[in-house]
PDB file of C-alpha atoms in Angstrom:
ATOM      1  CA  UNK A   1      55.443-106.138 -31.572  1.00 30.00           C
ATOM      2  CA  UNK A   2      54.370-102.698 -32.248  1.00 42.00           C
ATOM      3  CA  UNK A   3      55.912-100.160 -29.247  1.00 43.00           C
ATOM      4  CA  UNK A   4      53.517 -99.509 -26.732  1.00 40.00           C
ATOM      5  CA  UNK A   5      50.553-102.124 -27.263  1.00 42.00           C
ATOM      6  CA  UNK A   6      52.315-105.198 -24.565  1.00 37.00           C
ATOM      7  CA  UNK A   7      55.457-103.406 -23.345  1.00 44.00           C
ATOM      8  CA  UNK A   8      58.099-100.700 -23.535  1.00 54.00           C
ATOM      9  CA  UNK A   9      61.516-100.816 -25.175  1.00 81.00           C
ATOM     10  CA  UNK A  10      64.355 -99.513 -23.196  1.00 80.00           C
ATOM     11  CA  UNK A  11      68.195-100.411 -22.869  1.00 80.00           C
ATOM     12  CA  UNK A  12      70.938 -99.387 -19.596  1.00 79.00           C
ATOM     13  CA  UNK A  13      73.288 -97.134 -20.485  1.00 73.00           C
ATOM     14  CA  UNK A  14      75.948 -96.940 -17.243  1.00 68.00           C
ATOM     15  CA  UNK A  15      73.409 -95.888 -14.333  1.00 72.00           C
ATOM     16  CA  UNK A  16      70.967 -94.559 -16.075  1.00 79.00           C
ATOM     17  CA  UNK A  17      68.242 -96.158 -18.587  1.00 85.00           C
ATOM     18  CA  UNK A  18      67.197 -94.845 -21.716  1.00 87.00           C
ATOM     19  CA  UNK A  19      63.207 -95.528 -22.283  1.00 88.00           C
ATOM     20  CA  UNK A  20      61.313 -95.288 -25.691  1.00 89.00           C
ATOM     21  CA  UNK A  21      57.306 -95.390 -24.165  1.00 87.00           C
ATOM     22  CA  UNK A  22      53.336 -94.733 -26.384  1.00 87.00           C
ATOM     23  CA  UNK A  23      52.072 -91.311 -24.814  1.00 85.00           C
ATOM     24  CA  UNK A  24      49.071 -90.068 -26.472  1.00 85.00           C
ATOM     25  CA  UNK A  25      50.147 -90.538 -30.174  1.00 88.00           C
ATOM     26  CA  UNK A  26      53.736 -90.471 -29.945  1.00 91.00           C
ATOM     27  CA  UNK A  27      56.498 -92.183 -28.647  1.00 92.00           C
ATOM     28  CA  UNK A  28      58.533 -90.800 -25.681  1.00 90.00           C
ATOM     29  CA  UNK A  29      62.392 -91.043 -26.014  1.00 91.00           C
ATOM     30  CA  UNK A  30      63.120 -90.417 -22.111  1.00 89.00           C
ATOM     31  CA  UNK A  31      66.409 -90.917 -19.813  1.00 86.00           C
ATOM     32  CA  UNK A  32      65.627 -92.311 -16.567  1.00 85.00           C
ATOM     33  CA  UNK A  33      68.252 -91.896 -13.668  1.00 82.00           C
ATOM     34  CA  UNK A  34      68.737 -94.087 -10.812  1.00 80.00           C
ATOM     35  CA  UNK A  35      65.614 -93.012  -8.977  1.00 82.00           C
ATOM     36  CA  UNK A  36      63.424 -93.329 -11.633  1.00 81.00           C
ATOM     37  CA  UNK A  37      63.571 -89.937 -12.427  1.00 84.00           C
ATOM     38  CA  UNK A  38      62.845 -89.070 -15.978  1.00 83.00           C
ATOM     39  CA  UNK A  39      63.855 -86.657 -18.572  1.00 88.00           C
ATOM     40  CA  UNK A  40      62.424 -86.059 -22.397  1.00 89.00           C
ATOM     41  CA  UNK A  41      65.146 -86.573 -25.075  1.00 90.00           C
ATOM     42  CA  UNK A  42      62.975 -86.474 -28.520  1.00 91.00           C
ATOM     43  CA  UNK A  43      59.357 -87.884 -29.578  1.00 91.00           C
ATOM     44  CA  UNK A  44      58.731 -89.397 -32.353  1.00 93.00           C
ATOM     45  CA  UNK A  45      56.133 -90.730 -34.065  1.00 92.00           C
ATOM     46  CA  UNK A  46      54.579 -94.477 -33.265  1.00 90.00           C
ATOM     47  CA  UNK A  47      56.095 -97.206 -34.501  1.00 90.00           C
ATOM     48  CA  UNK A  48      58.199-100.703 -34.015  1.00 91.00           C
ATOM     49  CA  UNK A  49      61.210 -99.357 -32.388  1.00 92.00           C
ATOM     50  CA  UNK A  50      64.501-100.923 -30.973  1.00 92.00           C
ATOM     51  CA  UNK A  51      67.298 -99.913 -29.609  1.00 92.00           C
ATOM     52  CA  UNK A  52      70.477-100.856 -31.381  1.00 94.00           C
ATOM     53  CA  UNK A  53      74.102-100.649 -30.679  1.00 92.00           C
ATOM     54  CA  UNK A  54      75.431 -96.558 -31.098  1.00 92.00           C
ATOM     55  CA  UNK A  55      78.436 -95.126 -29.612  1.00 89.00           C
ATOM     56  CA  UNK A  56      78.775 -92.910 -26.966  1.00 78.00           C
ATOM     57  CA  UNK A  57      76.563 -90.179 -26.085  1.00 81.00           C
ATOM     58  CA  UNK A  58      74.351 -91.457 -29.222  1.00 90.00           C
ATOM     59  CA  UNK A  59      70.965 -93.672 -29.115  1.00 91.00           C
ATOM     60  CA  UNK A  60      69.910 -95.485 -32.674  1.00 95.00           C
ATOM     61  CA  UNK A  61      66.530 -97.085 -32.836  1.00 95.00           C
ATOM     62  CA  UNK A  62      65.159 -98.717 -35.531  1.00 96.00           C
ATOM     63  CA  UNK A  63      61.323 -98.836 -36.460  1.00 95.00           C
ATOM     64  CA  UNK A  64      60.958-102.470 -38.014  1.00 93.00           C
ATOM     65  CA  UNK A  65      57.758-100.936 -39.509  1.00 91.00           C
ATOM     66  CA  UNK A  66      58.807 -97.889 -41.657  1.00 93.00           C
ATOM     67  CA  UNK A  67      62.158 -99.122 -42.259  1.00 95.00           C
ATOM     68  CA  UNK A  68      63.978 -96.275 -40.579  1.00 96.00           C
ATOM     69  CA  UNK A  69      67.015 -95.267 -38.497  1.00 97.00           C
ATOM     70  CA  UNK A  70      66.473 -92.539 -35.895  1.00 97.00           C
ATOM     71  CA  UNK A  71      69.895 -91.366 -34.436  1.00 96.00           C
ATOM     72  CA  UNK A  72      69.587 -89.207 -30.860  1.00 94.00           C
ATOM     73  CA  UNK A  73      72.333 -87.200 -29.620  1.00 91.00           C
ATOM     74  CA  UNK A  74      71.453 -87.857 -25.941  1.00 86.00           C
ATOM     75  CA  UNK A  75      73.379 -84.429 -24.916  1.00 80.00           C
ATOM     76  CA  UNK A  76      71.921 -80.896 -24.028  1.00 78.00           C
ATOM     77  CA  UNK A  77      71.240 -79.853 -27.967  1.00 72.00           C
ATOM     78  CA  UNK A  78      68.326 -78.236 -28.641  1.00 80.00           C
ATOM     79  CA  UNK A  79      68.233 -80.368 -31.704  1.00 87.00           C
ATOM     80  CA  UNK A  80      68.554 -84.252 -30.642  1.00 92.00           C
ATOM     81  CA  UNK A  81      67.494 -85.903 -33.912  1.00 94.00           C
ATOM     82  CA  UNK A  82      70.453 -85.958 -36.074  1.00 95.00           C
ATOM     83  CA  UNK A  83      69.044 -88.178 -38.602  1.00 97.00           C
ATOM     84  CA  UNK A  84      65.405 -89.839 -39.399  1.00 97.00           C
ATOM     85  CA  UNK A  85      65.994 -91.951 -42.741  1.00 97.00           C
ATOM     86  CA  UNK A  86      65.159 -94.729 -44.779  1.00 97.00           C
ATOM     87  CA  UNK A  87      67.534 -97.593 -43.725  1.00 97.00           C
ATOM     88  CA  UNK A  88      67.474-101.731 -43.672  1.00 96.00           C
ATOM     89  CA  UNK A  89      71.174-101.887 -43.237  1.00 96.00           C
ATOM     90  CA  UNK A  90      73.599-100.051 -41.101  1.00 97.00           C
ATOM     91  CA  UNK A  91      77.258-100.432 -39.658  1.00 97.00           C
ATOM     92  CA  UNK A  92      79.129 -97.946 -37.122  1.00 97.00           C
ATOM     93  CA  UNK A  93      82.951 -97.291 -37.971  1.00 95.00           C
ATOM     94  CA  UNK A  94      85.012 -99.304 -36.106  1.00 93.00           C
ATOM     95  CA  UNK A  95      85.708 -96.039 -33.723  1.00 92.00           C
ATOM     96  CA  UNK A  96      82.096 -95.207 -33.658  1.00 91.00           C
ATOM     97  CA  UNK A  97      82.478 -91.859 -35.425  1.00 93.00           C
ATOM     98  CA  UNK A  98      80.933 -92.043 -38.801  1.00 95.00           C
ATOM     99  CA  UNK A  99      77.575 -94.880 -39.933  1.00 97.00           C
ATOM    100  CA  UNK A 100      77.825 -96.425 -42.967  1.00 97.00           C
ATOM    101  CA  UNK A 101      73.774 -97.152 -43.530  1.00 98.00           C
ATOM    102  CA  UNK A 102      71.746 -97.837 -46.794  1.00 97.00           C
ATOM    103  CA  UNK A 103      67.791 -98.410 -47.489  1.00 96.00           C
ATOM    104  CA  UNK A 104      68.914-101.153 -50.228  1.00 94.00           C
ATOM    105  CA  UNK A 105      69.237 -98.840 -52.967  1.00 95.00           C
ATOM    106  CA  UNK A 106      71.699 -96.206 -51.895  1.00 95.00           C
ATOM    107  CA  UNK A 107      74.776 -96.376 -49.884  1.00 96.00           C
ATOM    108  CA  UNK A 108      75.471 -93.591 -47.564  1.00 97.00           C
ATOM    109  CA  UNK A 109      77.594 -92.266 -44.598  1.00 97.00           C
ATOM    110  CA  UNK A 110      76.374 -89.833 -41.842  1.00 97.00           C
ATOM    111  CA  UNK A 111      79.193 -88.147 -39.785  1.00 96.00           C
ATOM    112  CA  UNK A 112      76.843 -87.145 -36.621  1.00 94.00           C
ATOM    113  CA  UNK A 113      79.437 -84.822 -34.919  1.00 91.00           C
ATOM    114  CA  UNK A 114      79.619 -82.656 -38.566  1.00 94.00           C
ATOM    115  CA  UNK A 115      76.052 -83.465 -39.182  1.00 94.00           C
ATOM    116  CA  UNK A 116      77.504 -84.474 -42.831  1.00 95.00           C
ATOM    117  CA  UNK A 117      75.686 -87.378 -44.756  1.00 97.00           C
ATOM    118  CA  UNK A 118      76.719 -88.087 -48.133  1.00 95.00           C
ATOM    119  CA  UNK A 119      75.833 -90.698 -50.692  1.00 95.00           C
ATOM    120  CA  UNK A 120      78.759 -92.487 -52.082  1.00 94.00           C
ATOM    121  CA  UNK A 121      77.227 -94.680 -54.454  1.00 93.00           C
ATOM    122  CA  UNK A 122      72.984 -94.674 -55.856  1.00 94.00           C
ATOM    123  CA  UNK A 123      72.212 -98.459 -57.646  1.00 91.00           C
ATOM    124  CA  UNK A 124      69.325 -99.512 -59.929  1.00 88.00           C
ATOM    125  CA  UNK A 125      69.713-103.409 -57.739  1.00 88.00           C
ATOM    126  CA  UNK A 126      68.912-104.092 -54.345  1.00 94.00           C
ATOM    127  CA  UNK A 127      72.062-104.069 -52.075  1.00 95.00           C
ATOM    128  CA  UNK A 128      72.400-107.358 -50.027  1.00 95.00           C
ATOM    129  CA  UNK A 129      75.233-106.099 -47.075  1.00 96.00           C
ATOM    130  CA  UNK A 130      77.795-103.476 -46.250  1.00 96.00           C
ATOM    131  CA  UNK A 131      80.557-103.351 -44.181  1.00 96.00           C
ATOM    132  CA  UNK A 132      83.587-100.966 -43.492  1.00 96.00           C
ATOM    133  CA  UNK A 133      86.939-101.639 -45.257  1.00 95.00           C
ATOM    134  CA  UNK A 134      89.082-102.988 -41.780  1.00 92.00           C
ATOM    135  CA  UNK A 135      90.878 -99.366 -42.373  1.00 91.00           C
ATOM    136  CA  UNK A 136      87.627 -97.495 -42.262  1.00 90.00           C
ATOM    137  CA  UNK A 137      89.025 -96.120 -45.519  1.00 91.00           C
ATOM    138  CA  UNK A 138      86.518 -97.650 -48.178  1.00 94.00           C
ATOM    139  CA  UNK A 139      82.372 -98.946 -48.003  1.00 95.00           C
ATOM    140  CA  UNK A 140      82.157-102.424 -48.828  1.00 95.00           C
ATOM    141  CA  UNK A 141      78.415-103.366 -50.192  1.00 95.00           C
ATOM    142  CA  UNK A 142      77.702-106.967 -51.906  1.00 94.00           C
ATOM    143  CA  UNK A 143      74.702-107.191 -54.526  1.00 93.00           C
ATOM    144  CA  UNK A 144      73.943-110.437 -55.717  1.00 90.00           C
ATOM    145  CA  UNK A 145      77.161-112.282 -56.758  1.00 86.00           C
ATOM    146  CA  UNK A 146      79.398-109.691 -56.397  1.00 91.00           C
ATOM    147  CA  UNK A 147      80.760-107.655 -53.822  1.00 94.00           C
ATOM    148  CA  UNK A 148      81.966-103.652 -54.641  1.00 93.00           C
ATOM    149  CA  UNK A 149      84.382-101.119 -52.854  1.00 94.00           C
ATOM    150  CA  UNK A 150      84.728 -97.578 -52.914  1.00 94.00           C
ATOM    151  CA  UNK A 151      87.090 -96.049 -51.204  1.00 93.00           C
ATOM    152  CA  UNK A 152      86.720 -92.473 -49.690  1.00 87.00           C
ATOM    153  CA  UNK A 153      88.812 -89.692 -50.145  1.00 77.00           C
ATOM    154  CA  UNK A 154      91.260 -88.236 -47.769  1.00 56.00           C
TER     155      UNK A 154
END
């Protein structure tokens, strides 16, 4: 379903609800409070969105059609899209503070409170999964019939 032709996507988020609606030739990333009262976060061009799991004051949607990951910082910066990128996999650390993501090819890790994203590894095969190493210490990433680690520094 393509946003905005049969319905909107939105998800709750304690009292208030966070809204992703078609208006004009965009789509409207908006915070509604309890009265229905809304406020703009970020547009962004049309496409399949949905809302996935982020942490904290963060919103992640993912447009089915491009293949892309839009992270939000749903705070007061003047700036709320940290990252618009190619991505068919992603996995939040297991304290929500860094994504592990990759677009099948590459496997990289955006930090969205330094705004650092690095690529830890670049392969010629399609990657199948990732995970986090249960220490957060290492990306895990499986291509067909094997599975790889590399562990960060620090």
């Amino acid at each position: 379903m393509r946003l905005g032709e049969s319905a909107d996507t939105s998800m709750s988020v304690g009292t208030e609800r966070l809204v992703a609606q078609i208006v004009k030739d965009q789509v409207a990333v908006s915070r509604l409070n309890a009265e229905e009262i809304s406020s703009l976060i970020a547009y962004l061009p049309v496409g399949s969105y949905a809302f996935e799991p982020a942490p904290n004051d963060f919103v992640l949607l993912f447009d089915r059609s491009r293949g892309r990951i839009v992270l939000i910082d749903t705070g007061p910066d003047d700036h709320p899209i940290l990252l618009n990128t190619d991505a068919i996999r992603w996995t939040w650390e297991s304290d929500g503070h860094r994504l592990l993501y990759s677009d099948g090819n590459d496997v990289r890790v955006y930090d969205p409170v330094t705004r650092l994203n690095d690529t830890i590894t670049r392969l010629s095969g399609p990657i199948i999964d990732i995970a986090w190493h249960p220490a957060d210490s290492a990306a895990i990433f499986t291509q067909a019939g094997h599975v790889s680690l590399i562990e960060f520094d620090g």
